[in-house]
Amino acid sequence: QKAALAVLGSFRPIAHAVLTTPASARFGSDDTLLRYLRARDADEEKALTLLKGTIAWREKHIDPLMSVSGEGSLLQCPSCCVQCKVDPRSHCFFSVGKDTHGRPVVYSCAGRAANKVVEDNMIHMAVELERLFDGNSAPGKYVWVIDFNGFGMRDCNPRMATTAIPMFADQYPERMGQIVLINPPAAFQILWRAVKPILDPVTKEKIVLLRGQKAIAQYSETHWRHDPAMAAWLDAAVFSTRGSPGSFPAASLSNALADENARVLLERCRLLAK
């Protein structure tokens, strides 16, 4: 962080020269520039190359999704992806609250996602990160909780993982705080063999594997118990709710979550299930 801060002043005008559209200028905050510098060990040339790649990716995948609100001066991120606007059961990757460090806790469960198209899932995940971090311009990291409830052979497509990991690394660098794997089955080894070679050592150190109720309860006590509603919801999602599209914990638990977007999404799923 100190090395990145030391060169921010010289990197800023270089970066701003390529952040030429309203959308890219909104994205290109000092917090963004610091993340790119940290990702490349404060090497300005390498950070600029990474930033240019992200700008090109955003122009294709993110900027077209932005809308103008208010007096026409503020670009807003969508609350969900195109598929989830039509059917909220399409994907399962959304914030359910924050951990004891103030990091958004993003819950995902492949078994609860009806849409298995790799590209659709990538854009869905990107849209949620855009929402959480104000167009990916705000500081902060998130915790990715991966629940393997309902995980089956349809979810063993290696492309899902080998596409997601580079996207997070290249388009959302320095965002991942921790990856929590909950009860991965034997079938997960198919994905792990594909993912392990492309994970950098830093990311590998962020992975926490939890198996069984005792291990999950201990982790929850440390990281989630400050938010009883989130802890209760996660416990129910993992242990007492079927892992299939649209199947989530009871409305009484879902409605208590702090994240309004999650409450709306889960209510839409509940109404479809009636």
mmCIF file of N, CA and C in Angstrom, residues 77-80 94-96 126-136 259-262:
data_model
loop_
_atom_site.group_PDB
_atom_site.id
_atom_site.type_symbol
_atom_site.label_atom_id
_atom_site.label_comp_id
_atom_site.label_asym_id
_atom_site.label_seq_id
_atom_site.Cartn_x
_atom_site.Cartn_y
_atom_site.Cartn_z
ATOM 1 N N CYS A 77 -25.355 1.805 -11.592
ATOM 2 C CA CYS A 77 -25.197 0.396 -11.910
ATOM 3 C C CYS A 77 -26.556 -0.284 -11.809
ATOM 4 N N PRO A 78 -26.818 -1.297 -12.640
ATOM 5 C CA PRO A 78 -28.079 -2.035 -12.494
ATOM 6 C C PRO A 78 -28.087 -2.830 -11.204
ATOM 7 N N SER A 79 -29.282 -3.114 -10.695
ATOM 8 C CA SER A 79 -29.393 -3.883 -9.444
ATOM 9 C C SER A 79 -29.200 -5.371 -9.664
ATOM 10 N N CYS A 80 -29.387 -5.817 -10.905
ATOM 11 C CA CYS A 80 -29.155 -7.227 -11.211
ATOM 12 C C CYS A 80 -28.924 -7.373 -12.710
ATOM 13 N N PHE A 94 -24.926 -13.163 -4.578
ATOM 14 C CA PHE A 94 -25.443 -11.892 -4.083
ATOM 15 C C PHE A 94 -25.000 -11.660 -2.643
ATOM 16 N N SER A 95 -24.944 -10.403 -2.265
ATOM 17 C CA SER A 95 -24.508 -10.026 -0.926
ATOM 18 C C SER A 95 -25.612 -10.296 0.090
ATOM 19 N N VAL A 96 -25.214 -10.866 1.232
ATOM 20 C CA VAL A 96 -26.188 -11.119 2.297
ATOM 21 C C VAL A 96 -25.858 -10.321 3.566
ATOM 22 N N ALA A 126 -20.164 -9.893 -12.178
ATOM 23 C CA ALA A 126 -19.588 -8.560 -12.363
ATOM 24 C C ALA A 126 -20.580 -7.477 -11.955
ATOM 25 N N VAL A 127 -21.837 -7.644 -12.334
ATOM 26 C CA VAL A 127 -22.856 -6.649 -11.998
ATOM 27 C C VAL A 127 -23.024 -6.516 -10.489
ATOM 28 N N GLU A 128 -22.973 -7.639 -9.770
ATOM 29 C CA GLU A 128 -23.100 -7.570 -8.313
ATOM 30 C C GLU A 128 -21.900 -6.841 -7.689
ATOM 31 N N LEU A 129 -20.713 -7.093 -8.196
ATOM 32 C CA LEU A 129 -19.534 -6.380 -7.681
ATOM 33 C C LEU A 129 -19.603 -4.894 -8.010
ATOM 34 N N GLU A 130 -20.126 -4.564 -9.181
ATOM 35 C CA GLU A 130 -20.303 -3.153 -9.540
ATOM 36 C C GLU A 130 -21.256 -2.482 -8.553
ATOM 37 N N ARG A 131 -22.333 -3.189 -8.218
ATOM 38 C CA ARG A 131 -23.317 -2.630 -7.287
ATOM 39 C C ARG A 131 -22.717 -2.439 -5.900
ATOM 40 N N LEU A 132 -21.969 -3.414 -5.448
ATOM 41 C CA LEU A 132 -21.422 -3.364 -4.094
ATOM 42 C C LEU A 132 -20.359 -2.285 -3.920
ATOM 43 N N PHE A 133 -19.606 -2.027 -4.992
ATOM 44 C CA PHE A 133 -18.482 -1.098 -4.884
ATOM 45 C C PHE A 133 -18.666 0.146 -5.752
ATOM 46 N N ASP A 134 -19.933 0.580 -5.880
ATOM 47 C CA ASP A 134 -20.235 1.843 -6.553
ATOM 48 C C ASP A 134 -19.554 1.948 -7.911
ATOM 49 N N GLY A 135 -19.930 1.033 -8.793
ATOM 50 C CA GLY A 135 -19.334 1.041 -10.122
ATOM 51 C C GLY A 135 -17.869 0.638 -10.094
ATOM 52 N N ASN A 136 -17.509 -0.169 -9.123
ATOM 53 C CA ASN A 136 -16.138 -0.643 -8.919
ATOM 54 C C ASN A 136 -15.161 0.506 -8.690
ATOM 55 N N ASP A 259 -29.051 -6.443 3.490
ATOM 56 C CA ASP A 259 -28.933 -5.973 2.105
ATOM 57 C C ASP A 259 -30.311 -5.949 1.440
ATOM 58 N N GLU A 260 -30.778 -4.758 1.094
ATOM 59 C CA GLU A 260 -32.109 -4.607 0.490
ATOM 60 C C GLU A 260 -32.213 -5.354 -0.826
ATOM 61 N N ASN A 261 -31.142 -5.321 -1.625
ATOM 62 C CA ASN A 261 -31.163 -5.992 -2.914
ATOM 63 C C ASN A 261 -31.394 -7.491 -2.737
ATOM 64 N N ALA A 262 -30.760 -8.080 -1.705
ATOM 65 C CA ALA A 262 -30.955 -9.500 -1.422
ATOM 66 C C ALA A 262 -32.401 -9.777 -1.013
#
